[in-house]
């Protein structure tokens, strides 16, 4: 199936026909991964798994603990 590539700001956009999008579970707002494999542009639906995101946490990209300080009034701790 042929489709047209169009300018979209400083990028290019391609319309995915509804029938093809439905076959792979794509919908507006869905995140996809775009890659080049053996000279072909490959678009794959992304799925974020908690285990994968946790595995990517390192001491370098982890937020430091933040404290709001001590009591300022009659707060109950």
Coordinates of C-alpha atoms in Angstrom, one line a residue:
X1 CA 0.0 0.0 0.0
X2 CA 1.4 3.4 -1.0
X3 CA 1.1 6.5 1.1
X4 CA 2.5 10.1 0.8
X5 CA 5.3 11.6 3.0
X6 CA 4.6 15.2 3.9
X7 CA 6.6 18.0 5.5
X8 CA 5.7 18.5 9.2
X9 CA 7.7 21.5 10.6
X10 CA 11.3 20.5 10.3
X11 CA 10.4 16.8 10.1
X12 CA 8.6 14.5 7.8
X13 CA 5.3 12.8 8.5
X14 CA 3.6 9.7 7.0
X15 CA -0.1 8.9 7.3
X16 CA -0.8 5.3 8.4
X17 CA -3.9 3.9 6.8
X18 CA -6.6 3.0 9.4
X19 CA -6.7 -0.7 8.4
X20 CA -2.9 -1.1 8.9
X21 CA -3.0 0.8 12.2
X22 CA -5.7 -1.4 13.5
X23 CA -3.7 -4.5 12.6
X24 CA -0.9 -3.5 14.9
X25 CA -2.9 -1.7 17.6
X26 CA -2.0 1.8 16.8
X27 CA -4.2 4.8 17.6
X28 CA -3.8 8.6 17.9
X29 CA -1.5 9.4 20.8
X30 CA 0.1 6.0 21.0
X31 CA 3.9 6.0 21.4
X32 CA 6.0 4.2 18.8
X33 CA 9.6 3.4 18.3
X34 CA 11.2 4.4 15.0
X35 CA 14.4 2.7 13.8
X36 CA 16.3 1.8 10.7
X37 CA 16.9 -1.9 10.1
X38 CA 18.8 -3.1 7.0
X39 CA 17.9 0.1 5.2
X40 CA 14.2 0.0 6.0
X41 CA 12.3 2.4 8.3
X42 CA 10.7 0.3 11.0
X43 CA 7.9 1.6 13.2
X44 CA 7.0 -0.5 16.3
X45 CA 4.4 0.1 18.9
X46 CA 6.2 0.9 22.2
X47 CA 5.2 -0.7 25.5
X48 CA 6.6 0.5 28.7
X49 CA 7.1 -2.1 31.4
X50 CA 7.8 -1.2 35.0
X51 CA 10.6 -3.7 35.2
X52 CA 12.3 -2.2 32.2
X53 CA 12.1 1.3 33.5
X54 CA 13.4 0.3 36.9
X55 CA 16.3 -1.6 35.3
X56 CA 17.3 1.7 33.6
X57 CA 17.8 3.5 37.0
X58 CA 21.4 4.2 37.9
X59 CA 23.0 6.3 40.6
X60 CA 23.8 8.9 37.9
X61 CA 20.2 9.4 36.7
X62 CA 18.4 8.9 40.1
X63 CA 16.9 11.9 41.8
X64 CA 18.4 12.8 45.1
X65 CA 16.3 12.8 48.2
X66 CA 14.7 16.1 49.0
X67 CA 13.7 17.3 52.5
X68 CA 11.3 20.1 53.2
X69 CA 13.1 20.9 56.5
X70 CA 11.9 20.8 60.0
X71 CA 8.7 21.8 61.6
X72 CA 7.6 25.4 61.0
X73 CA 4.5 25.5 63.1
X74 CA 2.2 23.0 64.8
X75 CA 2.6 20.2 62.3
X76 CA 1.9 16.7 63.7
X77 CA 4.7 14.1 62.9

